[in-house]
Amino acid sequence: MASEDITKLAESLAKTKVGGGQLSFKGQSLKLNTAEDAEEVIKQIEEFDGLEALRLEGNTVGVEAAKVIAKALEKKSELKRCHWSDMFTGRLRSEIPPALISLGDALVTAGAQLVELDLSDNAFGPDGVRGFETLLKSPACYTLQELKLNNCGMGIGGGKILAAALKEGHRKSSAQGKPLALKIFVAGRNRLENDGATALAEAFGIIGTLEEVHMPQNGINHPGITALAQAFAINPLLKVINLNDNTFTEKGAVAMAETLKALRQIEVINFGDCLVRSKGAVAIADAVKEGLHKLKELNLSFCEIKRDAALTVAEAIEDKAELEKLDLNGNCLGEEGCEQLQEILEGFNMAAVLGSLSDDEGEEEDDEEEEEEEEDEEDEEEEEEEQQQLKERGQGEQEPLTPKKIIDSQDPTPVPSPPVDVATFLAFPSPEKLLRLGPKCSMLIAQQTDTSDVEKVVTTLLRISSVFKDEAPVKTAVHETTDALMRKAFASATFNSDAFVTSLLIHMGLLKSEEKIKAVPSLYGILMTLNHMVQQDYFPKSLAPVLSAFVTKPNRALDSCSFARHMLLQTLHQL
């Protein structure tokens, strides 16, 4: 290590905070790559008697540095709290699991009994969960009360691994006569979706001691919400439920409302931006009215709730003496509805609890039409679930069986899948269709796209990226198809790169346009595809600063894809 680096490290360490059994290196931007880089940190740890909490947030720890830090922790049996969020900035995802394994093994060797483990804001993905699953199953975590894994990009696979580890930890700890009694669980922004949420719900039902659950922005629809609701019902100590920015629809909202009727300790309900809609809001209002006397905060903002349902919610809080905040902003009350809402609360002498209504969408009409749309959406979701279940059983897409089909089905001759061409895929993209185009899919799509037309290139790229999945075959197909298309485009003398990135940003909803262009519904696929694309030799590096500037800006759609956003920004920074 150069002398100036040692000086800089010494200055940083001089800011280290010590007190109350806590040693903190928080926010010092230490770059700990090698054993030598970590010498001063190790010294501080070794010399600290009675170490109960170690803060490593806001630094970056490599595999080699993690091993030597772990060695120092092997003698720290009193360690209870590991504040290890945001400690792998700039690291490859492949570096994180071995680093976590070293640190976890050290805690087990030390005989530590953890109370809190915080690994939030570490973009380790599904594989990263493997890095600490052994720790979660070990005696070091039998005493765990707080598990925080916000914004880690775990995905469905990581959620399932985590759920299995929690169940195993509970089983082992119960056998020792001291069952895992987790109180706080945080896993927002992880793309857990229905399958990940359902797996975790099973673990929550077994644990039964939860007091706070925070799982916002996870792409969970009503099947996952219903599974969580059933698990929450057997966690009677629950005080805080934060499921902001998932998609309840009426089915999920009704299931959650039934659970709320069984809970007596609830203080905070955050179902903002969850599309509970009017029927769901009325069901939740009934649950609030029947009980929840300790309720302090109710958030049903941006849920497409209409005036009458919103007024029903207001009437439900009449006797909630502990209530501090009611958020109904961003719904469809209209000016008159907002006034009526305020009047009702003034009548209860509770006007002060109402949050801003500045983003009210105005009163909507055509109730019947909207109800039909809601039913259609839920029918589509059910069809997708059924198809997914069939696929998981290896049955593919099937039509309902009639008596004739049952007889015919006894013929073992396999029925071939209908052929797919490029036009069909681009019109209705899906991962299955892309794979069914075969090994030449990348060449076929590139050949049939007019790369002199920037709009066509952008549209095709967005269709390809919309089917992105972390599963190897789909990911590879998306990457190869993107490469073939964009290599051809950027190689063309008539292709305008600046116009391309401008159009792309508009379609992503990151740049305004004079024309009305509907932004893509989710940015996850295009962000993950761009993360691959910008690393290729065909991509003009001059476009990187432009992308970086717009992806860095505050944006709600980007916030809901924070893992993909982080990955792209990290890659752009390294170019």
Coordinates of C-alpha atoms in Angstrom, one line a residue:
M1 CA 0.0 0.0 0.0
A2 CA 1.4 3.4 -1.0
S3 CA 2.3 5.8 1.9
E4 CA -0.3 8.4 0.8
D5 CA -3.0 5.6 1.0
I6 CA -1.9 4.6 4.5
T7 CA -2.1 8.3 5.5
K8 CA -5.6 8.6 4.0
L9 CA -6.7 5.4 5.8
A10 CA -5.3 6.6 9.1
E11 CA -7.2 9.8 8.8
S12 CA -10.4 7.9 8.1
L13 CA -9.9 5.6 11.0
A14 CA -9.4 8.6 13.3
K15 CA -13.1 9.3 12.7
T16 CA -14.0 5.8 13.9
K17 CA -16.7 6.0 16.6
V18 CA -16.4 3.8 19.7
G19 CA -18.9 3.6 22.5
G20 CA -21.6 1.5 24.1
G21 CA -20.0 -1.7 22.9
Q22 CA -20.1 -0.4 19.3
L23 CA -17.2 0.0 16.8
S24 CA -18.2 2.1 13.8
F25 CA -16.5 2.6 10.4
K26 CA -19.7 3.8 8.9
G27 CA -19.5 6.0 5.8
Q28 CA -15.7 6.2 5.7
S29 CA -15.5 5.1 2.1
L30 CA -12.7 2.7 3.0
K31 CA -11.5 0.5 0.0
L32 CA -10.4 -2.7 1.6
N33 CA -9.1 -5.0 -1.1
T34 CA -6.2 -6.8 0.5
A35 CA -5.2 -8.0 3.9
E36 CA -2.8 -5.1 4.0
D37 CA -5.6 -2.6 3.3
A38 CA -7.5 -4.0 6.3
E39 CA -4.7 -4.0 8.9
E40 CA -5.9 -0.9 10.7
V41 CA -9.5 -2.1 10.8
I42 CA -8.4 -5.5 12.1
K43 CA -6.3 -3.8 14.8
Q44 CA -9.3 -1.8 16.0
I45 CA -11.5 -4.9 16.1
E46 CA -8.9 -7.0 18.0
E47 CA -8.2 -4.2 20.6
F48 CA -11.9 -3.6 21.2
D49 CA -13.0 -5.5 24.4
G50 CA -16.7 -6.4 24.7
L51 CA -17.5 -5.7 21.0
E52 CA -21.3 -5.9 20.7
A53 CA -21.9 -4.0 17.4
L54 CA -19.8 -3.6 14.3
R55 CA -20.7 -1.0 11.7
L56 CA -19.1 -1.4 8.2
E57 CA -21.7 0.5 6.2
G58 CA -20.5 2.8 3.4
N59 CA -17.2 1.0 2.7
T60 CA -16.2 -1.6 0.2
V61 CA -14.8 -4.9 1.3
G62 CA -13.1 -7.4 -1.0
V63 CA -12.7 -11.2 -0.6
E64 CA -9.2 -11.1 0.8
A65 CA -9.9 -8.3 3.2
A66 CA -13.1 -10.1 4.3
K67 CA -11.1 -13.2 5.2
V68 CA -8.7 -11.3 7.5
I69 CA -11.5 -9.3 9.1
A70 CA -13.3 -12.6 9.7
K71 CA -10.2 -14.0 11.4
A72 CA -10.3 -11.0 13.9
L73 CA -14.0 -11.7 14.5
E74 CA -13.5 -15.3 15.5
K75 CA -12.7 -14.2 19.0
K76 CA -15.6 -11.8 19.4
S77 CA -18.2 -13.9 21.1
E78 CA -20.1 -11.0 22.5
L79 CA -21.0 -9.6 19.0
K80 CA -24.7 -9.1 18.7
R81 CA -25.3 -6.5 15.9
C82 CA -23.8 -6.6 12.4
H83 CA -24.6 -3.4 10.5
W84 CA -23.2 -4.5 7.2
S85 CA -25.3 -2.7 4.6
D86 CA -23.7 -1.1 1.6
M87 CA -20.3 -2.6 2.1
F88 CA -19.6 -4.1 -1.3
T89 CA -19.8 -0.9 -3.5
G90 CA -18.1 -1.5 -6.9
R91 CA -17.6 -5.2 -6.2
L92 CA -18.4 -7.9 -8.7
R93 CA -21.4 -10.0 -7.7
S94 CA -19.1 -13.1 -7.7
E95 CA -17.0 -11.5 -5.0
I96 CA -19.8 -11.0 -2.5
P97 CA -20.8 -14.6 -1.6
P98 CA -17.3 -15.8 -0.6
A99 CA -16.8 -12.6 1.5
L100 CA -20.1 -13.2 3.3
I101 CA -19.2 -16.9 3.9
S102 CA -15.9 -15.9 5.5
L103 CA -17.6 -13.4 7.8
G104 CA -20.5 -15.7 8.6
D105 CA -18.2 -18.6 9.4
A106 CA -16.3 -16.4 11.8
L107 CA -19.4 -15.5 13.7
V108 CA -20.3 -19.2 14.1
T109 CA -16.7 -20.0 15.2
A110 CA -16.8 -17.2 17.8
G111 CA -20.0 -18.5 19.3
A112 CA -21.7 -15.2 18.7
Q113 CA -25.4 -14.8 19.4
L114 CA -26.7 -12.2 16.9
V115 CA -29.7 -10.0 17.6
E116 CA -29.5 -7.9 14.4
L117 CA -28.1 -8.7 10.9
D118 CA -28.4 -5.9 8.3
L119 CA -27.1 -6.6 4.8
S120 CA -29.3 -4.1 3.0
D121 CA -28.1 -2.2 -0.2
N122 CA -25.7 -4.9 -1.2
A123 CA -26.5 -5.9 -4.8
F124 CA -25.7 -9.6 -4.3
G125 CA -28.6 -11.1 -6.2
P126 CA -29.9 -14.7 -5.6
D127 CA -26.3 -16.1 -5.3
G128 CA -25.5 -13.7 -2.5
V129 CA -28.2 -15.3 -0.3
R130 CA -26.1 -18.5 -0.5
G131 CA -23.3 -16.5 1.2
F132 CA -25.2 -16.2 4.5
E133 CA -27.7 -19.1 4.5
T134 CA -25.4 -21.2 6.6
L135 CA -25.1 -18.4 9.1
L136 CA -28.9 -18.1 9.3
K137 CA -29.2 -21.9 10.0
S138 CA -26.5 -21.8 12.7
P139 CA -26.7 -21.3 16.5
A140 CA -25.3 -17.8 15.9
C141 CA -28.7 -16.8 14.6
Y142 CA -31.0 -18.7 16.9
T143 CA -31.3 -15.4 18.9
L144 CA -31.8 -13.2 15.8
Q145 CA -34.6 -10.6 16.2
E146 CA -34.0 -8.2 13.3
L147 CA -33.1 -9.3 9.7
K148 CA -32.7 -6.5 7.2
L149 CA -32.2 -7.3 3.5
N150 CA -33.5 -4.2 1.8
N151 CA -32.6 -3.6 -1.9
C152 CA -30.4 -6.6 -2.5
G153 CA -31.8 -7.9 -5.7
M154 CA -32.6 -11.4 -4.3
G155 CA -35.3 -12.2 -6.8
I156 CA -37.6 -15.2 -6.6
G157 CA -34.6 -17.6 -6.3
G158 CA -33.0 -15.7 -3.4
G159 CA -36.4 -15.4 -1.7
K160 CA -36.8 -19.2 -1.7
I161 CA -33.3 -19.8 -0.4
L162 CA -33.9 -17.3 2.3
A163 CA -37.2 -18.8 3.3
A164 CA -35.7 -22.3 3.4
A165 CA -32.9 -21.1 5.6
L166 CA -35.3 -19.4 8.1
K167 CA -37.4 -22.5 8.3
E168 CA -34.3 -24.7 8.9
G169 CA -33.0 -22.2 11.5
H170 CA -36.4 -22.3 13.3
R171 CA -36.4 -26.1 13.2
K172 CA -32.9 -26.4 14.6
S173 CA -33.4 -23.7 17.3
S174 CA -36.7 -25.3 18.4
A175 CA -34.9 -28.6 18.8
Q176 CA -32.5 -26.8 21.2
G177 CA -35.5 -25.4 23.2
K178 CA -35.0 -21.8 22.1
P179 CA -37.0 -21.3 18.8
L180 CA -36.0 -18.5 16.5
A181 CA -38.2 -15.5 17.5
L182 CA -37.7 -13.0 14.7
K183 CA -39.3 -9.7 15.3
I184 CA -38.4 -7.4 12.4
F185 CA -38.1 -8.5 8.7
V186 CA -37.1 -6.0 6.0
A187 CA -36.8 -7.0 2.3
G188 CA -38.0 -4.2 0.1
R189 CA -37.0 -3.7 -3.5
N190 CA -36.0 -7.3 -4.1
R191 CA -38.3 -8.5 -6.9
L192 CA -39.5 -11.4 -4.8
E193 CA -42.8 -11.6 -6.8
N194 CA -45.5 -14.1 -6.0
D195 CA -43.3 -17.2 -5.6
G196 CA -40.7 -15.5 -3.4
A197 CA -43.3 -13.9 -1.2
T198 CA -45.3 -17.2 -0.9
A199 CA -42.1 -19.0 0.2
L200 CA -41.4 -16.4 2.8
A201 CA -45.0 -16.4 3.9
E202 CA -44.6 -20.1 4.8
A203 CA -41.5 -19.2 6.9
F204 CA -43.4 -16.4 8.6
G205 CA -46.2 -18.7 9.5
I206 CA -43.8 -21.1 11.2
I207 CA -42.0 -18.4 13.1
G208 CA -45.1 -16.6 14.4
T209 CA -43.3 -13.9 16.4
L210 CA -43.0 -11.0 13.8
E211 CA -43.7 -7.5 14.9
E212 CA -42.7 -5.6 11.8
V213 CA -42.7 -6.7 8.1
H214 CA -41.4 -4.3 5.4
M215 CA -41.6 -5.7 1.9
P216 CA -42.3 -2.7 -0.5
Q217 CA -41.7 -2.7 -4.2
N218 CA -41.4 -6.5 -4.8
G219 CA -43.8 -7.0 -7.7
I220 CA -46.1 -9.1 -5.6
N221 CA -49.7 -9.7 -7.0
H222 CA -52.8 -10.9 -5.2
P223 CA -51.7 -14.6 -4.9
G224 CA -48.5 -13.6 -3.0
I225 CA -50.4 -11.0 -1.0
T226 CA -53.0 -13.6 0.0
A227 CA -50.3 -15.9 1.1
L228 CA -48.7 -13.2 3.2
A229 CA -52.1 -12.3 4.7
Q230 CA -52.6 -15.9 5.8
A231 CA -49.1 -15.9 7.4
F232 CA -49.7 -12.5 9.1
A233 CA -52.8 -13.9 10.7
I234 CA -50.7 -16.3 12.8
N235 CA -48.3 -13.5 13.9
P236 CA -50.5 -11.9 16.5
L237 CA -47.7 -9.4 17.7
L238 CA -47.6 -7.6 14.3
K239 CA -47.4 -3.8 14.7
V240 CA -46.2 -2.7 11.3
I241 CA -47.1 -4.0 7.8
N242 CA -45.4 -2.1 4.9
L243 CA -46.3 -3.6 1.5
N244 CA -46.1 -0.3 -0.4
D245 CA -46.0 -0.4 -4.2
N246 CA -47.1 -4.0 -4.7
T247 CA -50.4 -5.0 -6.5
F248 CA -53.2 -6.1 -4.3
T249 CA -56.3 -5.7 -6.5
E250 CA -59.6 -6.5 -4.8
K251 CA -58.7 -10.1 -4.0
G252 CA -55.5 -9.3 -2.2
A253 CA -57.0 -6.4 -0.4
V254 CA -60.0 -8.5 0.9
A255 CA -57.6 -11.2 2.1
M256 CA -55.5 -8.7 3.9
A257 CA -58.6 -7.0 5.4
E258 CA -59.7 -10.4 6.9
T259 CA -56.3 -10.8 8.5
L260 CA -56.4 -7.2 9.9
K261 CA -59.5 -8.2 11.8
A262 CA -57.6 -10.8 13.7
L263 CA -54.6 -8.6 14.6
R264 CA -54.8 -6.4 17.7
Q265 CA -51.4 -4.7 17.9
I266 CA -51.3 -3.1 14.5
E267 CA -49.9 0.5 14.6
V268 CA -48.9 1.1 11.0
I269 CA -50.5 0.0 7.7
N270 CA -48.7 1.1 4.6
F271 CA -50.6 -0.2 1.5
G272 CA -49.8 2.9 -0.6
D273 CA -49.5 2.5 -4.3
C274 CA -50.9 -1.0 -4.0
L275 CA -54.0 -0.8 -6.3
V276 CA -56.4 -1.8 -3.6
R277 CA -59.1 0.1 -5.5
S278 CA -62.5 1.0 -4.1
K279 CA -63.8 -2.4 -3.1
G280 CA -60.5 -3.3 -1.4
A281 CA -60.5 0.1 0.4
V282 CA -64.0 -0.6 1.8
A283 CA -62.9 -4.0 3.0
I284 CA -59.9 -2.5 4.8
A285 CA -62.2 0.2 6.2
D286 CA -64.4 -2.4 7.7
A287 CA -61.4 -4.1 9.4
V288 CA -60.2 -0.7 10.8
K289 CA -63.7 0.1 12.1
E290 CA -64.1 -3.3 13.9
G291 CA -60.8 -3.0 15.8
L292 CA -57.2 -1.8 15.4
H293 CA -57.5 0.6 18.3
K294 CA -53.7 1.1 18.4
L295 CA -53.6 2.3 14.8
K296 CA -51.2 5.3 14.3
E297 CA -50.8 5.4 10.5
L298 CA -53.0 4.3 7.6
N299 CA -51.6 4.8 4.1
L300 CA -53.9 4.0 1.1
S301 CA -52.4 6.6 -1.2
F302 CA -52.3 6.2 -5.0
C303 CA -54.6 3.1 -4.9
E304 CA -57.3 4.2 -7.5
I305 CA -59.8 4.7 -4.7
K306 CA -63.0 6.6 -5.6
R307 CA -64.8 9.2 -3.5
D308 CA -67.4 7.1 -1.7
A309 CA -64.9 4.4 -0.8
A310 CA -62.4 7.1 0.5
L311 CA -65.2 8.6 2.6
T312 CA -65.9 5.1 4.0
V313 CA -62.3 4.9 5.1
A314 CA -62.5 8.3 6.8
E315 CA -65.6 7.3 8.7
A316 CA -63.9 4.1 9.9
I317 CA -61.3 6.0 11.9
E318 CA -63.7 7.9 14.0
D319 CA -62.7 6.3 17.3
K320 CA -59.0 5.7 16.5
A321 CA -57.6 8.0 19.3
E322 CA -54.0 7.0 18.5
L323 CA -54.1 7.8 14.8
E324 CA -51.5 10.3 13.7
K325 CA -51.7 10.1 9.9
L326 CA -54.2 9.2 7.2
D327 CA -52.8 9.3 3.7
L328 CA -55.4 9.2 0.8
N329 CA -53.4 11.3 -1.6
G330 CA -53.3 10.4 -5.3
N331 CA -56.7 8.7 -5.4
C332 CA -59.9 9.7 -7.4
L333 CA -61.9 11.9 -5.1
G334 CA -62.3 15.0 -7.1
E335 CA -62.5 18.5 -5.6
E336 CA -65.9 17.9 -4.0
G337 CA -64.8 14.6 -2.6
C338 CA -61.6 16.1 -1.0
E339 CA -63.8 18.8 0.7
Q340 CA -66.2 16.1 2.0
L341 CA -63.3 14.1 3.3
Q342 CA -62.0 17.0 5.2
E343 CA -65.5 17.8 6.6
I344 CA -65.9 14.3 7.9
L345 CA -62.5 14.4 9.7
E346 CA -63.3 17.9 11.1
G347 CA -66.5 16.5 12.5
F348 CA -64.4 13.9 14.4
N349 CA -61.9 16.7 15.4
M350 CA -59.3 14.7 13.4
A351 CA -58.6 17.1 10.5
A352 CA -54.9 17.3 11.5
V353 CA -54.3 13.6 10.7
L354 CA -55.1 14.0 7.0
G355 CA -52.1 14.2 4.8
S356 CA -51.9 16.3 1.6
L357 CA -54.4 15.7 -1.2
S358 CA -52.4 17.7 -3.8
D359 CA -52.0 14.7 -6.2
D360 CA -55.6 13.8 -6.3
E361 CA -56.5 12.4 -9.7
G362 CA -59.9 13.9 -9.8
E363 CA -63.3 12.1 -9.8
E364 CA -63.6 9.4 -12.4
E365 CA -66.8 8.2 -14.2
D366 CA -67.7 5.1 -16.1
D367 CA -67.8 2.8 -13.0
E368 CA -69.2 -0.1 -15.0
E369 CA -66.4 0.1 -17.5
E370 CA -63.7 0.2 -14.8
E371 CA -65.2 -2.7 -13.0
E372 CA -65.1 -4.7 -16.2
E373 CA -61.4 -3.7 -16.6
E374 CA -60.7 -4.8 -13.1
E375 CA -62.4 -8.2 -13.7
D376 CA -60.5 -8.6 -17.0
E377 CA -57.1 -7.8 -15.2
E378 CA -57.8 -10.3 -12.5
D379 CA -59.0 -13.0 -15.0
E380 CA -55.7 -12.4 -16.9
E381 CA -53.7 -12.8 -13.7
E382 CA -55.5 -16.1 -12.9
E383 CA -54.8 -17.4 -16.4
E384 CA -51.2 -16.5 -16.1
E385 CA -51.0 -18.3 -12.7
E386 CA -52.6 -21.4 -14.1
Q387 CA -50.3 -21.4 -17.1
Q388 CA -47.3 -21.0 -14.8
Q389 CA -48.4 -23.9 -12.6
L390 CA -48.8 -26.0 -15.7
K391 CA -45.3 -25.1 -16.9
E392 CA -43.8 -25.9 -13.5
R393 CA -45.4 -29.3 -13.8
G394 CA -43.9 -29.6 -17.3
Q395 CA -47.3 -29.5 -19.1
G396 CA -47.0 -26.3 -21.0
E397 CA -50.1 -24.4 -22.3
Q398 CA -53.2 -26.6 -22.3
E399 CA -56.8 -26.2 -23.2
P400 CA -59.6 -27.4 -20.9
L401 CA -60.2 -31.1 -21.3
T402 CA -63.4 -32.3 -22.9
P403 CA -64.5 -36.0 -22.9
K404 CA -63.2 -36.4 -26.5
K405 CA -59.9 -34.8 -25.5
I406 CA -59.5 -37.1 -22.5
I407 CA -60.0 -40.1 -24.9
D408 CA -57.6 -38.5 -27.5
S409 CA -55.1 -37.7 -24.8
Q410 CA -54.4 -41.4 -24.3
D411 CA -52.5 -41.2 -27.6
P412 CA -48.9 -40.8 -26.5
T413 CA -48.0 -38.9 -29.7
P414 CA -46.7 -35.4 -28.5
V415 CA -48.6 -32.4 -29.9
P416 CA -46.1 -30.0 -31.4
S417 CA -46.1 -26.4 -30.2
P418 CA -47.4 -23.9 -32.8
P419 CA -44.6 -22.3 -34.8
V420 CA -43.4 -18.8 -33.8
D421 CA -42.0 -16.2 -36.2
V422 CA -40.3 -12.8 -35.5
A423 CA -43.5 -10.8 -36.2
T424 CA -45.4 -12.9 -33.6
F425 CA -42.7 -12.5 -31.0
L426 CA -42.4 -8.7 -31.5
A427 CA -46.2 -8.3 -31.4
F428 CA -46.7 -10.4 -28.2
P429 CA -43.2 -10.9 -26.7
S430 CA -42.7 -13.6 -24.1
P431 CA -39.6 -15.6 -22.9
E432 CA -41.1 -18.8 -24.3
K433 CA -41.6 -17.3 -27.8
L434 CA -38.1 -15.9 -27.9
L435 CA -36.6 -19.4 -27.0
R436 CA -38.9 -21.1 -29.5
L437 CA -37.5 -18.9 -32.3
G438 CA -34.5 -21.2 -32.0
P439 CA -30.7 -20.7 -32.0
K440 CA -31.0 -18.3 -35.0
C441 CA -33.4 -15.9 -33.2
S442 CA -30.7 -13.2 -32.8
M443 CA -29.9 -13.3 -36.5
L444 CA -33.5 -13.4 -37.6
I445 CA -34.6 -10.4 -35.5
A446 CA -31.6 -8.3 -36.6
Q447 CA -32.2 -9.2 -40.3
Q448 CA -35.9 -8.2 -40.1
T449 CA -35.4 -4.9 -38.3
D450 CA -34.8 -1.8 -40.4
T451 CA -31.8 -0.3 -38.5
S452 CA -31.9 2.9 -40.5
D453 CA -35.1 3.7 -38.6
V454 CA -34.2 4.7 -35.0
E455 CA -37.8 4.3 -33.7
K456 CA -38.0 0.7 -35.0
V457 CA -34.6 -0.1 -33.4
V458 CA -35.8 1.3 -30.0
T459 CA -39.1 -0.5 -30.2
T460 CA -37.5 -3.8 -31.1
L461 CA -34.9 -3.4 -28.3
L462 CA -37.6 -2.7 -25.8
R463 CA -39.7 -5.7 -26.9
I464 CA -36.6 -8.0 -26.6
S465 CA -35.6 -6.6 -23.2
S466 CA -39.2 -6.9 -21.8
V467 CA -38.8 -10.7 -21.6
F468 CA -35.5 -10.5 -19.7
K469 CA -35.2 -13.0 -16.8
D470 CA -32.3 -14.0 -14.6
E471 CA -32.7 -17.6 -15.8
A472 CA -29.7 -18.6 -18.0
P473 CA -31.5 -19.6 -21.2
V474 CA -33.7 -16.5 -21.4
K475 CA -30.9 -14.1 -20.3
T476 CA -28.5 -15.6 -22.9
A477 CA -31.2 -15.3 -25.6
V478 CA -31.9 -11.7 -24.7
H479 CA -28.2 -10.8 -24.6
E480 CA -27.4 -12.5 -28.0
T481 CA -30.5 -10.9 -29.7
T482 CA -29.6 -7.5 -28.3
D483 CA -26.0 -7.8 -29.5
A484 CA -27.0 -8.8 -33.0
L485 CA -29.5 -6.0 -33.3
M486 CA -27.4 -3.2 -31.8
R487 CA -24.1 -4.3 -33.4
K488 CA -25.9 -4.0 -36.8
A489 CA -27.4 -0.6 -35.9
F490 CA -24.3 1.0 -34.5
A491 CA -22.3 -0.3 -37.5
S492 CA -24.6 1.5 -40.0
A493 CA -23.3 4.8 -41.3
T494 CA -26.9 6.1 -41.4
F495 CA -27.7 5.2 -37.8
N496 CA -28.0 8.3 -35.5
S497 CA -26.7 7.2 -32.1
D498 CA -27.8 10.5 -30.4
A499 CA -31.3 10.2 -31.8
F500 CA -31.3 6.5 -30.6
V501 CA -30.5 7.3 -26.9
T502 CA -32.9 10.3 -26.9
S503 CA -35.8 8.1 -28.2
L504 CA -34.9 5.3 -25.8
L505 CA -35.0 7.7 -22.8
I506 CA -38.4 9.0 -23.9
H507 CA -39.8 5.5 -24.2
M508 CA -38.4 4.7 -20.7
G509 CA -40.2 7.7 -19.3
L510 CA -36.9 9.5 -18.3
L511 CA -37.2 12.3 -20.9
K512 CA -40.2 14.3 -21.8
S513 CA -41.4 14.5 -25.4
E514 CA -43.8 16.9 -27.3
E515 CA -45.5 13.8 -28.7
K516 CA -47.6 11.6 -26.3
I517 CA -45.5 8.4 -26.0
K518 CA -46.5 5.8 -23.5
A519 CA -43.5 4.7 -21.3
V520 CA -42.8 1.0 -20.9
P521 CA -44.6 -0.4 -17.8
S522 CA -41.4 -1.7 -16.2
L523 CA -37.8 -0.6 -16.6
Y524 CA -36.3 -3.7 -15.1
G525 CA -35.7 -5.6 -18.4
I526 CA -34.3 -2.7 -20.3
L527 CA -32.0 -1.6 -17.4
M528 CA -30.6 -5.1 -17.1
T529 CA -30.2 -5.3 -20.9
L530 CA -28.5 -2.0 -21.0
N531 CA -26.2 -3.2 -18.3
H532 CA -25.0 -5.9 -20.7
M533 CA -25.1 -3.7 -23.8
V534 CA -22.9 -0.9 -22.5
Q535 CA -20.1 -3.3 -21.8
Q536 CA -19.9 -4.5 -25.5
D537 CA -17.4 -3.2 -28.0
Y538 CA -20.1 -2.0 -30.4
F539 CA -21.6 0.4 -27.8
P540 CA -20.3 4.1 -28.3
K541 CA -18.7 5.0 -25.0
S542 CA -19.7 8.7 -25.7
L543 CA -23.3 7.7 -24.8
A544 CA -22.4 6.5 -21.3
P545 CA -22.4 9.9 -19.6
V546 CA -25.9 10.7 -21.1
L547 CA -27.3 7.4 -19.8
S548 CA -25.7 7.9 -16.4
A549 CA -27.1 11.4 -16.0
F550 CA -30.7 10.3 -16.7
V551 CA -30.6 7.0 -14.7
T552 CA -29.1 8.9 -11.7
K553 CA -32.0 11.4 -11.6
P554 CA -34.8 10.8 -9.1
N555 CA -37.6 8.9 -10.8
R556 CA -40.4 6.7 -9.4
A557 CA -40.1 4.1 -12.1
L558 CA -36.4 3.8 -11.5
D559 CA -36.9 3.6 -7.8
S560 CA -39.0 0.5 -8.2
C561 CA -36.1 -1.2 -10.1
S562 CA -33.4 -0.1 -7.7
F563 CA -31.3 -3.3 -8.1
A564 CA -31.2 -3.0 -11.9
R565 CA -30.5 0.7 -11.7
H566 CA -27.7 0.2 -9.2
M567 CA -26.1 -2.5 -11.5
L568 CA -26.3 -0.2 -14.6
L569 CA -24.9 2.8 -12.8
Q570 CA -22.1 0.7 -11.3
T571 CA -21.2 -0.6 -14.8
L572 CA -21.3 2.9 -16.4
H573 CA -19.1 4.2 -13.6
Q574 CA -16.5 1.6 -14.4
L575 CA -16.4 2.3 -18.2

